[in-house]
Short mmCIF file of C-alpha atoms in Angstrom, two decimals:
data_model
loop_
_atom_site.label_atom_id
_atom_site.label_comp_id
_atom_site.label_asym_id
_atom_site.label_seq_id
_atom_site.Cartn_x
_atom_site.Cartn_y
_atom_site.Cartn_z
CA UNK A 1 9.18 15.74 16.76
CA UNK A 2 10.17 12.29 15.78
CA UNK A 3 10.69 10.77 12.10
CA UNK A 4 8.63 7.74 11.28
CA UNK A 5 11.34 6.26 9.00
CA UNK A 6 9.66 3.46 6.51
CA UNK A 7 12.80 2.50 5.37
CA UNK A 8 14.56 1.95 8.50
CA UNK A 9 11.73 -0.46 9.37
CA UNK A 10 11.40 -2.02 6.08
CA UNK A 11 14.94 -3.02 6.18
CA UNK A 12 14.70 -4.68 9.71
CA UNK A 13 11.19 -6.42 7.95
CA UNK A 14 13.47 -7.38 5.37
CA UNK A 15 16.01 -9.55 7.45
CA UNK A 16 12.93 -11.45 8.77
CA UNK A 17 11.32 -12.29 5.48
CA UNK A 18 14.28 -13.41 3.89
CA UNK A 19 14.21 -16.46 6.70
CA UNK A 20 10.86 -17.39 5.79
CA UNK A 21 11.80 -16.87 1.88
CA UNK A 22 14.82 -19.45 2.52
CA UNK A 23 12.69 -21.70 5.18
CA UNK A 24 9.88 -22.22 2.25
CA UNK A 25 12.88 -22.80 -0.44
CA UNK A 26 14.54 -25.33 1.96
CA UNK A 27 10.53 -27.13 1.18
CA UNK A 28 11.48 -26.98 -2.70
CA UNK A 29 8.67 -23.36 -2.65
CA UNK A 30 9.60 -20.24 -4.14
CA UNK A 31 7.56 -17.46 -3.41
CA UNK A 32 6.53 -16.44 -7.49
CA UNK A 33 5.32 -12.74 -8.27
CA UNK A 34 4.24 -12.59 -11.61
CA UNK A 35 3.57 -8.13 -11.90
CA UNK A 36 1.38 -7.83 -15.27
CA UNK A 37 2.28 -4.17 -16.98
CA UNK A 38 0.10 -2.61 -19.95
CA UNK A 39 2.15 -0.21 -22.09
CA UNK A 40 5.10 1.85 -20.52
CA UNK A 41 3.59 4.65 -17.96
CA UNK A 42 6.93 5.79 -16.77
CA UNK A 43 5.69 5.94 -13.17
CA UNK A 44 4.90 2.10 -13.17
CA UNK A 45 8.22 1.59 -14.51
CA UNK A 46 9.75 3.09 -11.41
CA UNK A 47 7.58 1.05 -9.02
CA UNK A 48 7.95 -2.23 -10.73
CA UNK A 49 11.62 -1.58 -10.89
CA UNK A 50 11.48 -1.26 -6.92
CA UNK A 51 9.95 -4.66 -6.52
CA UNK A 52 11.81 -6.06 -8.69
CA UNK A 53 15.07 -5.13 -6.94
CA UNK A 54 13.42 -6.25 -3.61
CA UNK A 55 13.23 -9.78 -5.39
CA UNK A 56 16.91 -10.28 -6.36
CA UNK A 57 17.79 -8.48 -2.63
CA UNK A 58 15.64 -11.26 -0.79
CA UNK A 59 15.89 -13.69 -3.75
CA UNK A 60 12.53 -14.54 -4.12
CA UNK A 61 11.19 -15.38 -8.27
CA UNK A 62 9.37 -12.11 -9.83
CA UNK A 63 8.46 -12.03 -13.22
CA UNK A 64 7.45 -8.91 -15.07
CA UNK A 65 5.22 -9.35 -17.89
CA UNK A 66 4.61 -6.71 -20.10
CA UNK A 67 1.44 -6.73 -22.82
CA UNK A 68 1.71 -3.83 -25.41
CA UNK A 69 -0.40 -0.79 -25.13
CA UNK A 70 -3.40 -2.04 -27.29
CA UNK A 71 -4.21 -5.16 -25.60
CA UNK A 72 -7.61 -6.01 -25.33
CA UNK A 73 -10.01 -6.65 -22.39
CA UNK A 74 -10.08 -9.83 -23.12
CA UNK A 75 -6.73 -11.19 -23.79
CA UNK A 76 -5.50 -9.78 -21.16
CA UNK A 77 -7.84 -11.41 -19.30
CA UNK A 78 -7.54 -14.57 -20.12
CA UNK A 79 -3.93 -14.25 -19.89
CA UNK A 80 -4.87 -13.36 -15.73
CA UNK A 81 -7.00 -16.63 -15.70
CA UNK A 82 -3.60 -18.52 -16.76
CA UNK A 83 -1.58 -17.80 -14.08
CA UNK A 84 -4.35 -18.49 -11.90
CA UNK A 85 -4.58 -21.98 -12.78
CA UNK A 86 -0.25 -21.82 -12.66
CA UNK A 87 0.25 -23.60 -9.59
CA UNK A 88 4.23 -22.24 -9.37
CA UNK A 89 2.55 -18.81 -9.41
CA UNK A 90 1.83 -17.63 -5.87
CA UNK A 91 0.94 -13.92 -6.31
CA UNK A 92 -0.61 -11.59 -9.37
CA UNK A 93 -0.78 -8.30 -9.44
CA UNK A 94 -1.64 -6.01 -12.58
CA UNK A 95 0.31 -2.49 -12.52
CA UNK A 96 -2.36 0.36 -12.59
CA UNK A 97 -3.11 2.62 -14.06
CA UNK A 98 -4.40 1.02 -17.17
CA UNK A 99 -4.85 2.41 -20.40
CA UNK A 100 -8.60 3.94 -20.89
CA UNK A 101 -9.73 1.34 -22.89
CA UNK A 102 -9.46 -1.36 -20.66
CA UNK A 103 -11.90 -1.56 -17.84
CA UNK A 104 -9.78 -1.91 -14.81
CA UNK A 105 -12.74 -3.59 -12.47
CA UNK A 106 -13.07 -6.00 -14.68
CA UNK A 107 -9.00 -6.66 -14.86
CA UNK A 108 -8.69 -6.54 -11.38
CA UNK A 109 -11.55 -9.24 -10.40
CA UNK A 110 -10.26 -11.98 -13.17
CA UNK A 111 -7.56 -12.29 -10.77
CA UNK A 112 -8.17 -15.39 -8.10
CA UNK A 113 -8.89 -13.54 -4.94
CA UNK A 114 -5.93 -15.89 -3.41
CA UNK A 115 -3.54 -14.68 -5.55
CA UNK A 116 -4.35 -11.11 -4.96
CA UNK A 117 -1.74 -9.48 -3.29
CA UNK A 118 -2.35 -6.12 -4.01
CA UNK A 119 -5.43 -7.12 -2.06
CA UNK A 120 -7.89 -5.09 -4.56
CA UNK A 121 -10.35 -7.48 -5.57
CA UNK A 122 -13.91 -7.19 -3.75
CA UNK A 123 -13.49 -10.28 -2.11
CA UNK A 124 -10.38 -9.24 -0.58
CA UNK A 125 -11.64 -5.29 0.24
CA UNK A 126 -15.15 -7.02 1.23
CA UNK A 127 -13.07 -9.20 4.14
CA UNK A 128 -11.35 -6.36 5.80
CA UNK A 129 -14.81 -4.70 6.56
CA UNK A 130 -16.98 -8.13 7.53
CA UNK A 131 -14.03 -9.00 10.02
CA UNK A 132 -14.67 -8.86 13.36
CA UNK A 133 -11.21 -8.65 14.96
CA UNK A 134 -8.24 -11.17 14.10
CA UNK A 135 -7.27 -10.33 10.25
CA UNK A 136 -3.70 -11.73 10.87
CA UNK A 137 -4.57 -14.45 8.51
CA UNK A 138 -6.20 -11.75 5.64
CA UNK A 139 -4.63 -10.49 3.15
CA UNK A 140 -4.55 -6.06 3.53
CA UNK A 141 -4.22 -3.52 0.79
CA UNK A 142 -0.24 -2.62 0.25
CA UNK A 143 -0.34 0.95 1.57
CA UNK A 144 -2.62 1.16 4.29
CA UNK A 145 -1.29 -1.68 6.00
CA UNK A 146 2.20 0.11 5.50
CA UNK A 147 0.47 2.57 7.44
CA UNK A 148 -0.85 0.36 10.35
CA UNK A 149 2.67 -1.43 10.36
CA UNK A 150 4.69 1.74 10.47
CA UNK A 151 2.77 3.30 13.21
CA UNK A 152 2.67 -0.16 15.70
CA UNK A 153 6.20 -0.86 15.48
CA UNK A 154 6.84 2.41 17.12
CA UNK A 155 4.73 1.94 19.53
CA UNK A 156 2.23 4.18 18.68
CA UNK A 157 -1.78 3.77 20.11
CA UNK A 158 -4.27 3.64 17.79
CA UNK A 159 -7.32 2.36 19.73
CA UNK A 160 -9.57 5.23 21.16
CA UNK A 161 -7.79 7.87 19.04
CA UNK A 162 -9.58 10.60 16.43
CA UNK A 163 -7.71 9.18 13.05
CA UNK A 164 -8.47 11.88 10.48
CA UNK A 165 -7.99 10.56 6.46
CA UNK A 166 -7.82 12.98 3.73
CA UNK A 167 -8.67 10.51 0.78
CA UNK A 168 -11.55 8.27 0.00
CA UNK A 169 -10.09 6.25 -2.77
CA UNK A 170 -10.30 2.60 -3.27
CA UNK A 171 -6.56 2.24 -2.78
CA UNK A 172 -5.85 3.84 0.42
CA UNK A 173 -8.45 6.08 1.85
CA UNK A 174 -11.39 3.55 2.39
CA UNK A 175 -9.24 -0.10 3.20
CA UNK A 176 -7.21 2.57 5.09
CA UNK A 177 -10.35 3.41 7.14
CA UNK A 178 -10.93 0.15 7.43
CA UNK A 179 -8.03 -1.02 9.15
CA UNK A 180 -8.31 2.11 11.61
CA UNK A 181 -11.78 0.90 12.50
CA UNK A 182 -10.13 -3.22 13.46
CA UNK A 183 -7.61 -0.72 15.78
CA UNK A 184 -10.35 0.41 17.31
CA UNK A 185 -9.74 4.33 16.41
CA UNK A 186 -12.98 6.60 15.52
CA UNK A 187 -11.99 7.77 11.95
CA UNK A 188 -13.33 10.75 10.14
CA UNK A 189 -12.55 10.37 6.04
CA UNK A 190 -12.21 13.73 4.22
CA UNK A 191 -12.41 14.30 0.57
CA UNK A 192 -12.43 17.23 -1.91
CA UNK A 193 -16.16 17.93 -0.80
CA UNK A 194 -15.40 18.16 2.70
CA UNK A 195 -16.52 21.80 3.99
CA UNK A 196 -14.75 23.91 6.45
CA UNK A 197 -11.95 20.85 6.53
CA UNK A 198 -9.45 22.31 9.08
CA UNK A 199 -12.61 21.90 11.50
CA UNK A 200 -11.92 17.90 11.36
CA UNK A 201 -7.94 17.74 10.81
CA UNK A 202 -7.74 20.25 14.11
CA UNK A 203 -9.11 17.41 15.99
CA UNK A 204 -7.34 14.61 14.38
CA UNK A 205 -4.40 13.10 16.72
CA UNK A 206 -3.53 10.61 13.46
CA UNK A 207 -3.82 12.87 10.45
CA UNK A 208 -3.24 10.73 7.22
CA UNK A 209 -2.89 12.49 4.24
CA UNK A 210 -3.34 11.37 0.57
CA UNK A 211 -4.09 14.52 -1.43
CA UNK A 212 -1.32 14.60 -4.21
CA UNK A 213 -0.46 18.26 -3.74
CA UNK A 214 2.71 19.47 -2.89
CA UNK A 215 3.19 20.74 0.97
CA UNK A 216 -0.85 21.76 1.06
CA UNK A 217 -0.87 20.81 4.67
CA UNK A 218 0.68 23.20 6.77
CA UNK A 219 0.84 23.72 10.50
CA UNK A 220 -2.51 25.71 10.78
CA UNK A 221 -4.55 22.23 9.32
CA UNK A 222 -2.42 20.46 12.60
CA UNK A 223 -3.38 19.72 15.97
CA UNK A 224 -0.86 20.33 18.69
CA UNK A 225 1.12 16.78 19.02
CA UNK A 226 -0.50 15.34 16.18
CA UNK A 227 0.99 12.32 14.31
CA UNK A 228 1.30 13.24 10.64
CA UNK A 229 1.25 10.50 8.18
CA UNK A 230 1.88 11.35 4.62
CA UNK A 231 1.17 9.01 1.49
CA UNK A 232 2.02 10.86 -1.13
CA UNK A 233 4.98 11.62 -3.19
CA UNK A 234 4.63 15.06 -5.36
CA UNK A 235 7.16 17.38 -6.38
CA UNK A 236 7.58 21.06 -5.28
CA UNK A 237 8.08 23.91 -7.99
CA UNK A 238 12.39 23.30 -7.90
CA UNK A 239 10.83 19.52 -8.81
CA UNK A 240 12.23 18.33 -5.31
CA UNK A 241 10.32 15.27 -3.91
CA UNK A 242 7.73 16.16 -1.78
CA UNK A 243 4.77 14.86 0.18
CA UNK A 244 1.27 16.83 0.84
CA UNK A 245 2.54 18.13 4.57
CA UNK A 246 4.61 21.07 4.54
CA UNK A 247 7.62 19.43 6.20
CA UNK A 248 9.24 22.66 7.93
CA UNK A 249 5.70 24.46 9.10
CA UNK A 250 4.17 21.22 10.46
CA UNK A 251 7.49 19.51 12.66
CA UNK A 252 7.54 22.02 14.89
CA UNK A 253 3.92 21.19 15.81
CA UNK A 254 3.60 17.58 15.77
CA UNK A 255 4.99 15.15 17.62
CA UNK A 256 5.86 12.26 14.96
CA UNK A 257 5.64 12.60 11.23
CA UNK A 258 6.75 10.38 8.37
CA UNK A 259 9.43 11.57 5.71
CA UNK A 260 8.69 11.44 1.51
CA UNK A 261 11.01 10.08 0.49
CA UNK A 262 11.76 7.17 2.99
CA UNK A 263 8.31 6.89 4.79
CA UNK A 264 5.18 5.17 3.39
CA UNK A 265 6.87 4.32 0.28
CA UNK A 266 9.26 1.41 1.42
CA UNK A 267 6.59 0.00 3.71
CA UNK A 268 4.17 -0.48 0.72
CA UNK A 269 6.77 -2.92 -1.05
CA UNK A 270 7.54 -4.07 1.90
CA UNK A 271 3.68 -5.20 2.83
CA UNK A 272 3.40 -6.40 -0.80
CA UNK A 273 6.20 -9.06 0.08
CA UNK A 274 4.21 -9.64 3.32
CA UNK A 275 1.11 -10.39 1.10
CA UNK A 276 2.99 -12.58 -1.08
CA UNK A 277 4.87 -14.90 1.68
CA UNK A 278 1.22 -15.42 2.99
CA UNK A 279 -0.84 -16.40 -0.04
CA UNK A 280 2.25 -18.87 -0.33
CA UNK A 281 2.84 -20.19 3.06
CA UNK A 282 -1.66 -20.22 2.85
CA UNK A 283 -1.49 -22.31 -0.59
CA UNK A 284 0.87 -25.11 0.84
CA UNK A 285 -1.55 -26.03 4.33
#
């Protein structure tokens, strides 16, 4: 069994951007992230703190604007639509979740679809499933094309394999799918309706899993050399971090798996500065 280390990878991904950070500076452009945060969820906190300390480490200009709790739909809004027309602005992204009151489609589409780095608008999402082949030029949803990134740089095939995905959200289980699909793998996506679900994962030689509970995938859900992917971070009952594979049951039966924390984590950020350096280096041709 070998680990699929995220952070190794994002720190070798991090020498390379910070040449085409100082090549666009040397052309009087600096990549801008302006992150837009709605009250003070203490999980977003953590996340935009991580991007924000990838900024000052690669010493690129992020901004982190926070509205209080109670904005409205519309202020907010129209706050979006200004740093759209903000030409020093190169990427937006608004930190979910939202509160309930605000409707978080709505949010999410006021931002220009070439700003979009978190790649959630429908433009974006509609792109990555109309594409044909070459999406080199695309912008891709943070996560999954962690995911894609993590498992090609080591070399890993993708095209004719049986890519199981437990998750069918916006954010990772569909674009994820998606992305599998311009690899060329035949992917199965699994949900919390799926039936008899060991049937598919047994079959799966890429098993992705984005469930959110705490080492529910054990070695008995695992075909024999699988690749194990795992997206989420939970926390076991002694509150250690966690991700949905049981770490200790599945190893001995796969033959690559990633770590939480350390795997799917860094290469989100990482893809998010990907994102930004090409809605940048796109707004200056």
């Amino acid at each position: 069994m070998k680990i699929l280390s995220g952070r190794d990878l994002s720190k070798q991904l991090e020498e390379k951007y910070i040449d085409e950070i100082k090549h666009l500076q040397a052309k009087g452009i600096n990549p801008t992230l302006n992150i837009i945060q709605v009250g003070n969820n203490q999980a977003s906190n953590v996340y935009i703190g991580n991007k924000v300390k990838l900024s000052k480490r690669l010493n690129f200009q992020c901004n982190h604007i926070k509205y209080d709790e109670k904005i409205s739909n519309e202020e907010l809004i129209q706050n979006i639509k200004k740093f759209n027309n903000d030409d020093s602005v190169h990427g937006i992204l608004v930190q979910l979740p939202l509160p309930k009151h605000l409707n978080e489609s709505l949010v999410i589409e006021a931002i220009d679809p070439n700003k979009d780095v978190d790649c959630f608008s429908n433009t974006n999402v509609g792109k990555l499933w109309t594409e044909k082949r070459d999406i080199s030029k695309l912008l891709k949803p943070c996560t999954p094309f962690g995911v894609i990134t993590l498992l090609k740089s080591n070399h890993i095939p993708i095209s004719g394999k049986n890519v199981v995905i437990i998750n069918r959200s916006n954010i990772v289980g569909k674009p994820l799918a998606a992305l599998f699909l311009l690899e060329d793998a035949t992917v199965t996506v699994c949900h919390s309706k799926t039936q008899n679900l060991k049937d598919f994962t047994r079959k799966a030689d890429i098993l992705v899993s984005a469930v959110g509970i705490a080492n529910y995938i054990d070695e008995s859900y695992v075909k024999n050399n699988a690749i194990c992917v795992d997206v989420s971070i939970n926390r076991d009952v002694n509150g250690k971090l966690c991700g949905d594979f049981n770490f200790e049951s599945v190893s001995d039966k796969c033959s690559y798996i990633t770590p939480v924390p350390g795997g799917i984590g860094p290469m989100t950020i990482i893809s998010l500065l990907h994102n930004l350096l090409l809605v940048t280096k796109n707004k200056i041709k």
